[in-house]
Amino acid sequence: MGDLTSRQKSHGNLKWILILSILTVFIVSTIITTDWLASGAVQGPFAEWETQDLGDNGGAYDFNEIVFVNSTHGWVIGWGILLNTNDSGDTWNIVIEERTLRGLSLISLTDIWVGGSGHLYHSIDGGASWNTIEGPTEGPTNLAFFNSTHGFAGDVDKLFRTTDGGVSWDDVTMQSGHYIPSDFQLTATTVRIASWTGIFRSDDWGETWYTEFDGRADAIDFISDDEGWSMNGANSYMYFNGEHWVDLEDIHRIGVSSLAYSRDVDFIDSNNGWVVGLSPSVAYTPDGGHTWYSQEWYGFDVRGPLLKSVFFLNETHGWAAGSYGIIASTTTGNLLGEQLYSGFFLTTPLSSGGRLIPYTSLFVGVVVTAIYLTLLLVWIRKRFRSQMVEARIENSKQDGPMIR
C-alpha cells in the first residue's frame, strides 16, 4: 500500500513537472524569438524632436490642438489658454486666457477663429485684435472653417453651419447624442465630422447626413475626398479607401499594448503620416501605414506625456503638443527609428513576404514546444519500456527458475 501511494505521488509530481516544463519551453522560445526579430527592427538614423520651453507655468497647460500656417507662424490651444508663435516655436506668447477655450481654426495667416463657451473669438489681423461674437451654442464649442464665410461649430448634441462668416448660424444637427465634434474635415463638396459615436458625412454641406462609420473616432485626416485615416483613441486606426473604412492593425510595442493610446493623426500625402499619443508618443510611417517607426525623445517612452495633436508642413518639419504643457518640434520628421513590432508586417528570415512579429513568435513557440513535447514523449516511452523490461527481469528473478 505504501509503495502504491508513493508511486501515485511520484506520478502526480511528474505530471506537474511536465506541464511546467512545456509552458517554460513555450514562453522562453516565444520571448527569445521576439527579441531576436525585434533586434533587427531598429532603423536609423533616428528622427530628433526638441521640446519648447514655456517657462515656469508651462507644465500646467494641457494642449489639445496645434496648427501652423507656414514654417514660422503657428498656434496652440488648450483648456484655458491660446498661444501663438512667429519664430517656428522658439518662443510662444499668451494670446487669450479663458477656462473654456475649445476649438481653433486657421483660415489664413490673418483670419483666425477660436471657440469658447457660448461665444466665439474672431481675428482678421493675425491675432493682434479680437472680436467676441455670440456663439450658436452655450457649451464649449469646437469649430472649423473652410474659408472666410463657410464653417461649422458644435457642442454636445448640436451642430451649426454658417455661410456668412459667423453672422448667422443654421442648426444642421445630424442626430441626437453625437457628443462634441472631436475633429472636422471640410472640402468644397464634402464635410466629415468625427465624434465618440462615429464619423458623419455630408455631401451637400450639412443639408443631409449619413453615418460613414459607426464607432468612436477621435481624429480624422484626409488628403482627398477619397483617401483618409482615423484614430479611435485605443491605439487602433482605420483607412478610408474611397468606398468604406478598413480596420488596420494597432500601433504599439509588444508587451505594452495596455499602455498605448493614440489621439491624433496627420498625413501629408498617401505615404507619409504621423500618429501621436502615448507609448509611443510619436509614430511615423513612410509607406501609408504598412510599417511604423517610433520617434521618441528624451525618455518619453513607455509612460511619457500624452500628445494630443500633431501637424506637419512637409516630410521634415512638424510640431506636436499635449499634456503637461508639452510642445515639441522636429526638422527630421521623415527619419525613422525603432520599428514598432506589434501589429505591422516585417520581412524576417522566417517569412520573406513579411509576417507579424507576434504571430511569428507564437508560431515559433508552438513549433518549438511541439518538438520538445514529441521528444519528451519519445523519451518517456523509451523510459517506460526500459522500466517494464527491468520489472520483468526482477520478477523472474524473484519467482525463481521455471520448472518444465
CSV table of C-alpha atoms in Angstrom, one decimal:
chain,number,residue,atom,x,y,z
A,1,MET,CA,0.0,0.0,0.0
A,2,GLY,CA,2.8,2.4,0.9
A,3,ASP,CA,4.6,1.7,-2.4
A,4,LEU,CA,1.3,2.4,-4.3
A,5,THR,CA,0.8,5.7,-2.5
A,6,SER,CA,4.4,6.7,-3.1
A,7,ARG,CA,4.1,5.8,-6.8
A,8,GLN,CA,0.9,7.8,-7.2
A,9,LYS,CA,2.6,10.9,-5.6
A,10,SER,CA,5.5,10.4,-7.9
A,11,HIS,CA,3.3,10.3,-11.0
A,12,GLY,CA,1.4,13.4,-9.8
A,13,ASN,CA,4.7,15.3,-9.3
A,14,LEU,CA,5.9,14.1,-12.7
A,15,LYS,CA,2.7,15.4,-14.3
A,16,TRP,CA,3.1,18.9,-12.9
A,17,ILE,CA,6.8,18.9,-13.8
A,18,LEU,CA,5.9,18.0,-17.4
A,19,ILE,CA,3.3,20.8,-17.6
A,20,LEU,CA,5.6,23.4,-16.2
A,21,SER,CA,8.4,22.3,-18.5
A,22,ILE,CA,6.2,22.6,-21.5
A,23,LEU,CA,5.0,26.1,-20.5
A,24,THR,CA,8.6,27.1,-19.8
A,25,VAL,CA,9.7,26.0,-23.2
A,26,PHE,CA,6.8,27.8,-24.9
A,27,ILE,CA,7.3,31.1,-23.1
A,28,VAL,CA,11.1,31.1,-23.4
A,29,SER,CA,11.1,30.3,-27.1
A,30,THR,CA,8.5,32.9,-27.8
A,31,ILE,CA,10.4,35.6,-25.9
A,32,ILE,CA,13.7,34.7,-27.5
A,33,THR,CA,12.1,34.8,-30.9
A,34,THR,CA,10.5,38.2,-30.3
A,35,ASP,CA,13.8,39.7,-29.0
A,36,TRP,CA,15.7,38.3,-32.0
A,37,LEU,CA,13.2,39.6,-34.5
A,38,ALA,CA,12.9,43.0,-32.7
A,39,SER,CA,16.7,43.3,-32.6
A,40,GLY,CA,16.6,43.6,-36.4
A,41,ALA,CA,13.7,46.2,-36.3
A,42,VAL,CA,15.8,49.2,-35.4
A,43,GLN,CA,16.4,51.5,-38.3
A,44,GLY,CA,18.5,54.7,-38.3
A,45,PRO,CA,19.3,57.5,-38.3
A,46,PHE,CA,16.7,58.5,-35.9
A,47,ALA,CA,14.3,61.4,-36.1
A,48,GLU,CA,15.0,64.1,-33.5
A,49,TRP,CA,12.3,66.0,-31.6
A,50,GLU,CA,13.0,69.1,-29.4
A,51,THR,CA,10.7,70.5,-26.8
A,52,GLN,CA,9.9,74.2,-26.4
A,53,ASP,CA,10.4,75.9,-23.1
A,54,LEU,CA,7.2,77.6,-21.9
A,55,GLY,CA,8.6,78.9,-18.6
A,56,ASP,CA,7.7,78.0,-15.0
A,57,ASN,CA,3.9,77.7,-15.7
A,58,GLY,CA,4.2,75.7,-18.9
A,59,GLY,CA,3.7,72.4,-17.2
A,60,ALA,CA,0.2,73.5,-16.1
A,61,TYR,CA,-1.1,73.7,-19.6
A,62,ASP,CA,-3.0,70.9,-21.3
A,63,PHE,CA,-2.9,71.4,-25.1
A,64,ASN,CA,-5.3,69.7,-27.5
A,65,GLU,CA,-4.5,71.2,-30.9
A,66,ILE,CA,-1.6,72.7,-32.7
A,67,VAL,CA,-1.7,74.3,-36.2
A,68,PHE,CA,0.8,76.2,-38.3
A,69,VAL,CA,0.1,78.5,-41.2
A,70,ASN,CA,3.6,78.4,-42.5
A,71,SER,CA,7.1,77.5,-41.3
A,72,THR,CA,7.1,80.3,-38.7
A,73,HIS,CA,3.6,81.2,-37.6
A,74,GLY,CA,1.6,78.8,-35.5
A,75,TRP,CA,-1.0,78.5,-32.8
A,76,VAL,CA,-1.7,76.1,-30.0
A,77,ILE,CA,-4.8,75.9,-27.9
A,78,GLY,CA,-5.7,74.1,-24.7
A,79,TRP,CA,-8.2,74.2,-21.9
A,80,GLY,CA,-7.9,77.8,-20.8
A,81,ILE,CA,-5.1,79.0,-23.0
A,82,LEU,CA,-4.3,80.1,-26.5
A,83,LEU,CA,-0.7,80.7,-27.6
A,84,ASN,CA,1.0,81.8,-30.8
A,85,THR,CA,4.5,81.9,-32.3
A,86,ASN,CA,6.1,83.7,-35.1
A,87,ASP,CA,9.5,82.1,-34.9
A,88,SER,CA,8.8,78.4,-35.6
A,89,GLY,CA,8.0,77.7,-31.9
A,90,ASP,CA,11.2,79.0,-30.3
A,91,THR,CA,9.1,81.4,-28.3
A,92,TRP,CA,5.3,81.4,-27.5
A,93,ASN,CA,3.1,84.2,-26.5
A,94,ILE,CA,-0.2,84.1,-24.5
A,95,VAL,CA,-3.0,85.5,-26.6
A,96,ILE,CA,-6.2,84.5,-24.8
A,97,GLU,CA,-6.8,83.0,-21.3
A,98,GLU,CA,-10.2,81.6,-20.8
A,99,ARG,CA,-11.1,78.4,-19.0
A,100,THR,CA,-13.5,77.1,-21.6
A,101,LEU,CA,-11.5,77.5,-24.8
A,102,ARG,CA,-12.1,74.5,-27.1
A,103,GLY,CA,-11.7,74.9,-30.9
A,104,LEU,CA,-9.2,76.5,-33.2
A,105,SER,CA,-9.5,77.1,-36.9
A,106,LEU,CA,-6.9,79.0,-39.1
A,107,ILE,CA,-8.2,80.2,-42.5
A,108,SER,CA,-5.1,82.2,-43.3
A,109,LEU,CA,-2.2,84.0,-41.7
A,110,THR,CA,-4.6,86.8,-40.6
A,111,ASP,CA,-8.1,85.1,-40.4
A,112,ILE,CA,-8.4,83.0,-37.2
A,113,TRP,CA,-11.4,81.6,-35.2
A,114,VAL,CA,-11.4,80.3,-31.7
A,115,GLY,CA,-14.3,78.6,-29.9
A,116,GLY,CA,-15.2,79.5,-26.3
A,117,SER,CA,-18.2,78.7,-24.2
A,118,GLY,CA,-21.3,80.4,-25.5
A,119,HIS,CA,-19.2,82.7,-27.7
A,120,LEU,CA,-16.5,82.7,-30.4
A,121,TYR,CA,-13.4,84.8,-30.9
A,122,HIS,CA,-12.5,86.1,-34.4
A,123,SER,CA,-9.4,87.9,-35.6
A,124,ILE,CA,-8.7,89.3,-39.0
A,125,ASP,CA,-5.3,90.8,-38.2
A,126,GLY,CA,-3.4,87.7,-37.2
A,127,GLY,CA,-4.4,87.8,-33.5
A,128,ALA,CA,-3.5,91.5,-32.9
A,129,SER,CA,-7.1,92.2,-32.0
A,130,TRP,CA,-10.2,90.0,-31.4
A,131,ASN,CA,-13.9,90.4,-31.9
A,132,THR,CA,-16.1,88.5,-29.4
A,133,ILE,CA,-19.1,87.0,-31.2
A,134,GLU,CA,-22.1,85.4,-29.6
A,135,GLY,CA,-21.8,81.7,-30.4
A,136,PRO,CA,-24.5,79.4,-31.6
A,137,THR,CA,-24.2,77.1,-28.6
A,138,GLU,CA,-24.0,77.6,-24.8
A,139,GLY,CA,-21.3,75.0,-24.1
A,140,PRO,CA,-17.7,74.6,-25.1
A,141,THR,CA,-17.6,74.9,-28.8
A,142,ASN,CA,-15.4,73.2,-31.3
A,143,LEU,CA,-15.3,74.7,-34.8
A,144,ALA,CA,-13.8,74.6,-38.3
A,145,PHE,CA,-13.9,77.0,-41.2
A,146,PHE,CA,-13.3,76.1,-44.8
A,147,ASN,CA,-13.0,79.7,-45.9
A,148,SER,CA,-13.8,83.2,-44.6
A,149,THR,CA,-17.6,82.6,-44.9
A,150,HIS,CA,-18.3,78.8,-44.6
A,151,GLY,CA,-17.8,76.9,-41.3
A,152,PHE,CA,-19.3,74.6,-38.7
A,153,ALA,CA,-19.5,74.8,-34.9
A,154,GLY,CA,-20.8,72.3,-32.4
A,155,ASP,CA,-21.1,71.2,-28.8
A,156,VAL,CA,-22.9,68.3,-27.1
A,157,ASP,CA,-25.9,67.3,-29.3
A,158,LYS,CA,-25.9,70.4,-31.5
A,159,LEU,CA,-24.2,71.3,-34.8
A,160,PHE,CA,-24.5,74.6,-36.6
A,161,ARG,CA,-23.4,75.9,-40.0
A,162,THR,CA,-22.6,79.4,-41.2
A,163,THR,CA,-22.3,80.7,-44.7
A,164,ASP,CA,-21.8,84.4,-43.9
A,165,GLY,CA,-18.7,84.4,-41.7
A,166,GLY,CA,-20.5,83.8,-38.4
A,167,VAL,CA,-23.1,86.5,-38.7
A,168,SER,CA,-25.8,83.8,-38.6
A,169,TRP,CA,-25.9,80.1,-37.9
A,170,ASP,CA,-28.2,77.4,-39.1
A,171,ASP,CA,-29.0,74.3,-37.0
A,172,VAL,CA,-27.8,71.3,-39.0
A,173,THR,CA,-27.7,68.8,-36.2
A,174,MET,CA,-27.3,65.4,-37.7
A,175,GLN,CA,-28.7,63.3,-34.8
A,176,SER,CA,-29.1,63.3,-31.1
A,177,GLY,CA,-26.2,62.3,-28.9
A,178,HIS,CA,-23.2,62.8,-31.2
A,179,TYR,CA,-21.2,64.5,-28.5
A,180,ILE,CA,-18.8,67.4,-29.1
A,181,PRO,CA,-17.2,67.0,-32.5
A,182,SER,CA,-13.7,65.9,-31.9
A,183,ASP,CA,-12.5,66.7,-35.4
A,184,PHE,CA,-13.6,68.2,-38.7
A,185,GLN,CA,-12.6,67.7,-42.4
A,186,LEU,CA,-14.0,70.2,-44.8
A,187,THR,CA,-13.6,70.4,-48.6
A,188,ALA,CA,-15.6,72.3,-51.2
A,189,THR,CA,-18.0,69.4,-51.5
A,190,THR,CA,-17.7,67.1,-48.5
A,191,VAL,CA,-18.0,67.6,-44.8
A,192,ARG,CA,-16.8,64.9,-42.3
A,193,ILE,CA,-17.2,65.2,-38.5
A,194,ALA,CA,-15.6,62.8,-36.1
A,195,SER,CA,-17.0,62.2,-32.6
A,196,TRP,CA,-17.2,59.5,-29.9
A,197,THR,CA,-20.3,58.0,-31.7
A,198,GLY,CA,-19.0,57.9,-35.2
A,199,ILE,CA,-17.8,59.6,-38.4
A,200,PHE,CA,-20.6,61.5,-40.0
A,201,ARG,CA,-20.5,62.7,-43.6
A,202,SER,CA,-22.4,65.2,-45.7
A,203,ASP,CA,-22.0,65.7,-49.5
A,204,ASP,CA,-24.2,68.8,-49.6
A,205,TRP,CA,-22.6,70.8,-46.8
A,206,GLY,CA,-24.8,69.9,-44.0
A,207,GLU,CA,-28.2,69.6,-45.6
A,208,THR,CA,-28.3,65.8,-45.2
A,209,TRP,CA,-26.0,63.5,-43.2
A,210,TYR,CA,-25.3,59.8,-43.1
A,211,THR,CA,-23.1,57.7,-40.8
A,212,GLU,CA,-19.9,56.7,-42.6
A,213,PHE,CA,-18.5,54.8,-39.6
A,214,ASP,CA,-20.4,53.7,-36.5
A,215,GLY,CA,-17.9,53.8,-33.7
A,216,ARG,CA,-15.6,56.1,-31.8
A,217,ALA,CA,-13.3,58.4,-33.8
A,218,ASP,CA,-11.0,60.9,-32.0
A,219,ALA,CA,-9.3,62.2,-35.1
A,220,ILE,CA,-9.6,62.1,-38.9
A,221,ASP,CA,-7.3,63.3,-41.6
A,222,PHE,CA,-7.9,63.3,-45.3
A,223,ILE,CA,-5.6,64.2,-48.2
A,224,SER,CA,-8.6,64.0,-50.6
A,225,ASP,CA,-12.3,63.2,-50.5
A,226,ASP,CA,-11.5,59.5,-51.1
A,227,GLU,CA,-8.4,58.9,-49.0
A,228,GLY,CA,-8.1,59.4,-45.3
A,229,TRP,CA,-7.2,57.9,-41.9
A,230,SER,CA,-8.9,57.9,-38.5
A,231,MET,CA,-7.8,57.2,-34.9
A,232,ASN,CA,-10.1,55.9,-32.2
A,233,GLY,CA,-8.0,56.6,-29.2
A,234,ALA,CA,-7.5,52.9,-28.2
A,235,ASN,CA,-4.4,52.9,-30.5
A,236,SER,CA,-6.3,51.4,-33.4
A,237,TYR,CA,-6.7,53.2,-36.6
A,238,MET,CA,-8.6,52.9,-39.9
A,239,TYR,CA,-8.0,53.7,-43.6
A,240,PHE,CA,-10.7,55.1,-46.0
A,241,ASN,CA,-10.1,53.7,-49.4
A,242,GLY,CA,-12.7,55.7,-51.3
A,243,GLU,CA,-15.6,53.4,-50.5
A,244,HIS,CA,-15.5,52.3,-46.9
A,245,TRP,CA,-13.4,52.3,-43.8
A,246,VAL,CA,-10.9,49.4,-43.3
A,247,ASP,CA,-9.7,48.4,-39.9
A,248,LEU,CA,-5.9,48.4,-39.7
A,249,GLU,CA,-3.6,46.9,-37.1
A,250,ASP,CA,-2.9,48.6,-33.7
A,251,ILE,CA,0.3,50.7,-33.3
A,252,HIS,CA,2.2,49.8,-30.2
A,253,ARG,CA,5.1,47.7,-28.9
A,254,ILE,CA,4.6,44.2,-27.9
A,255,GLY,CA,4.1,43.8,-24.2
A,256,VAL,CA,2.9,47.3,-23.6
A,257,SER,CA,-0.3,47.5,-25.6
A,258,SER,CA,-2.4,48.2,-22.5
A,259,LEU,CA,-0.4,51.5,-22.1
A,260,ALA,CA,-0.8,52.5,-25.7
A,261,TYR,CA,-3.1,55.3,-26.7
A,262,SER,CA,-3.3,57.4,-29.9
A,263,ARG,CA,-5.0,60.7,-30.1
A,264,ASP,CA,-4.3,62.4,-33.5
A,265,VAL,CA,-3.1,61.6,-37.0
A,266,ASP,CA,-1.7,63.7,-39.8
A,267,PHE,CA,-0.8,62.6,-43.3
A,268,ILE,CA,0.7,65.0,-45.9
A,269,ASP,CA,0.3,62.5,-48.8
A,270,SER,CA,-0.5,58.9,-49.4
A,271,ASN,CA,2.7,57.7,-47.9
A,272,ASN,CA,4.0,60.0,-45.1
A,273,GLY,CA,2.0,60.1,-41.9
A,274,TRP,CA,2.4,60.6,-38.2
A,275,VAL,CA,0.4,59.5,-35.2
A,276,VAL,CA,0.8,60.9,-31.7
A,277,GLY,CA,-0.4,59.7,-28.3
A,278,LEU,CA,1.1,57.6,-25.6
A,279,SER,CA,3.6,54.7,-26.0
A,280,PRO,CA,4.8,55.6,-28.5
A,281,SER,CA,4.5,59.4,-28.2
A,282,VAL,CA,5.1,59.7,-31.9
A,283,ALA,CA,4.9,57.1,-34.7
A,284,TYR,CA,5.8,57.7,-38.3
A,285,THR,CA,5.0,55.7,-41.5
A,286,PRO,CA,6.8,56.3,-44.8
A,287,ASP,CA,4.5,53.9,-46.7
A,288,GLY,CA,0.9,54.7,-46.0
A,289,GLY,CA,0.7,52.8,-42.7
A,290,HIS,CA,2.2,49.4,-43.7
A,291,THR,CA,5.1,49.9,-41.4
A,292,TRP,CA,5.5,52.3,-38.5
A,293,TYR,CA,8.5,53.7,-36.6
A,294,SER,CA,8.7,55.1,-33.1
A,295,GLN,CA,10.0,58.7,-32.8
A,296,GLU,CA,10.6,59.1,-29.0
A,297,TRP,CA,12.6,61.8,-27.3
A,298,TYR,CA,14.5,62.2,-24.0
A,299,GLY,CA,12.9,59.3,-22.1
A,300,PHE,CA,9.3,59.8,-23.3
A,301,ASP,CA,9.0,56.1,-23.9
A,302,VAL,CA,6.6,53.8,-22.1
A,303,ARG,CA,4.8,56.3,-19.9
A,304,GLY,CA,5.7,59.7,-21.3
A,305,PRO,CA,3.2,62.6,-21.6
A,306,LEU,CA,0.2,62.1,-23.7
A,307,LEU,CA,0.5,64.0,-27.0
A,308,LYS,CA,-2.9,65.1,-28.4
A,309,SER,CA,-2.1,66.9,-31.6
A,310,VAL,CA,0.3,66.7,-34.5
A,311,PHE,CA,0.8,69.0,-37.5
A,312,PHE,CA,3.3,68.7,-40.4
A,313,LEU,CA,4.0,71.2,-43.1
A,314,ASN,CA,6.1,68.7,-45.1
A,315,GLU,CA,8.0,65.5,-44.7
A,316,THR,CA,10.6,67.0,-42.3
A,317,HIS,CA,9.0,70.0,-40.4
A,318,GLY,CA,6.4,69.2,-37.8
A,319,TRP,CA,5.1,70.0,-34.4
A,320,ALA,CA,3.2,68.2,-31.6
A,321,ALA,CA,1.5,69.2,-28.4
A,322,GLY,CA,-0.2,67.6,-25.4
A,323,SER,CA,-0.4,67.2,-21.7
A,324,TYR,CA,2.0,68.8,-19.1
A,325,GLY,CA,2.5,71.8,-21.5
A,326,ILE,CA,4.5,69.8,-24.0
A,327,ILE,CA,5.1,71.5,-27.3
A,328,ALA,CA,7.7,69.7,-29.5
A,329,SER,CA,9.1,70.2,-33.0
A,330,THR,CA,11.2,68.4,-35.5
A,331,THR,CA,13.1,69.1,-38.7
A,332,THR,CA,13.8,65.4,-39.3
A,333,GLY,CA,10.3,64.1,-39.3
A,334,ASN,CA,10.9,61.7,-42.2
A,335,LEU,CA,13.8,59.8,-40.5
A,336,LEU,CA,13.0,56.5,-38.9
A,337,GLY,CA,13.6,55.0,-35.5
A,338,GLU,CA,12.7,51.8,-33.7
A,339,GLN,CA,10.3,49.9,-35.9
A,340,LEU,CA,7.1,49.1,-34.0
A,341,TYR,CA,6.7,45.4,-33.9
A,342,SER,CA,3.2,44.8,-32.7
A,343,GLY,CA,0.6,44.9,-35.5
A,344,PHE,CA,2.7,45.5,-38.6
A,345,PHE,CA,4.5,43.4,-41.2
A,346,LEU,CA,8.2,42.9,-41.0
A,347,THR,CA,10.3,41.0,-43.5
A,348,THR,CA,12.2,38.4,-41.5
A,349,PRO,CA,14.2,35.3,-42.2
A,350,LEU,CA,11.1,33.3,-41.3
A,351,SER,CA,9.0,34.9,-43.9
A,352,SER,CA,10.4,36.8,-46.9
A,353,GLY,CA,7.0,38.3,-47.6
A,354,GLY,CA,6.7,39.7,-44.1
A,355,ARG,CA,4.9,38.3,-41.1
A,356,LEU,CA,3.5,39.9,-37.9
A,357,ILE,CA,6.2,39.5,-35.3
A,358,PRO,CA,3.8,38.5,-32.5
A,359,TYR,CA,2.3,35.8,-34.8
A,360,THR,CA,5.8,34.7,-35.8
A,361,SER,CA,6.9,34.5,-32.2
A,362,LEU,CA,3.8,32.5,-31.2
A,363,PHE,CA,4.3,30.2,-34.3
A,364,VAL,CA,7.9,29.5,-33.3
A,365,GLY,CA,6.9,29.0,-29.7
A,366,VAL,CA,4.2,26.4,-30.8
A,367,VAL,CA,6.6,24.6,-33.1
A,368,VAL,CA,9.5,24.5,-30.6
A,369,THR,CA,7.0,23.3,-27.9
A,370,ALA,CA,5.7,20.7,-30.2
A,371,ILE,CA,9.2,19.4,-31.0
A,372,TYR,CA,10.0,19.4,-27.3
A,373,LEU,CA,6.8,17.6,-26.5
A,374,THR,CA,7.5,15.0,-29.2
A,375,LEU,CA,11.0,14.3,-28.0
A,376,LEU,CA,9.7,14.2,-24.4
A,377,LEU,CA,7.1,11.6,-25.3
A,378,VAL,CA,9.7,9.5,-27.2
A,379,TRP,CA,11.9,9.7,-24.1
A,380,ILE,CA,9.0,8.8,-21.8
A,381,ARG,CA,8.1,5.9,-24.0
A,382,LYS,CA,11.6,4.5,-24.1
A,383,ARG,CA,11.9,5.1,-20.3
A,384,PHE,CA,8.6,3.2,-19.7
A,385,ARG,CA,9.7,0.3,-21.9
A,386,SER,CA,13.1,0.1,-20.1
A,387,GLN,CA,11.3,0.1,-16.8
A,388,MET,CA,8.9,-2.6,-17.9
A,389,VAL,CA,11.8,-4.8,-19.1
A,390,GLU,CA,13.7,-4.2,-15.8
A,391,ALA,CA,10.5,-5.1,-13.9
A,392,ARG,CA,10.0,-8.3,-15.8
A,393,ILE,CA,13.6,-9.3,-15.2
A,394,GLU,CA,13.3,-8.5,-11.5
A,395,ASN,CA,10.0,-10.5,-11.3
A,396,SER,CA,11.6,-13.5,-13.0
A,397,LYS,CA,14.4,-13.5,-10.5
A,398,GLN,CA,12.0,-13.4,-7.6
A,399,ASP,CA,9.9,-16.2,-8.9
A,400,GLY,CA,12.9,-18.4,-9.4
A,401,PRO,CA,13.7,-20.7,-12.4
A,402,MET,CA,10.8,-22.1,-14.3
A,403,ILE,CA,10.1,-25.9,-14.0
A,404,ARG,CA,9.3,-27.6,-17.2
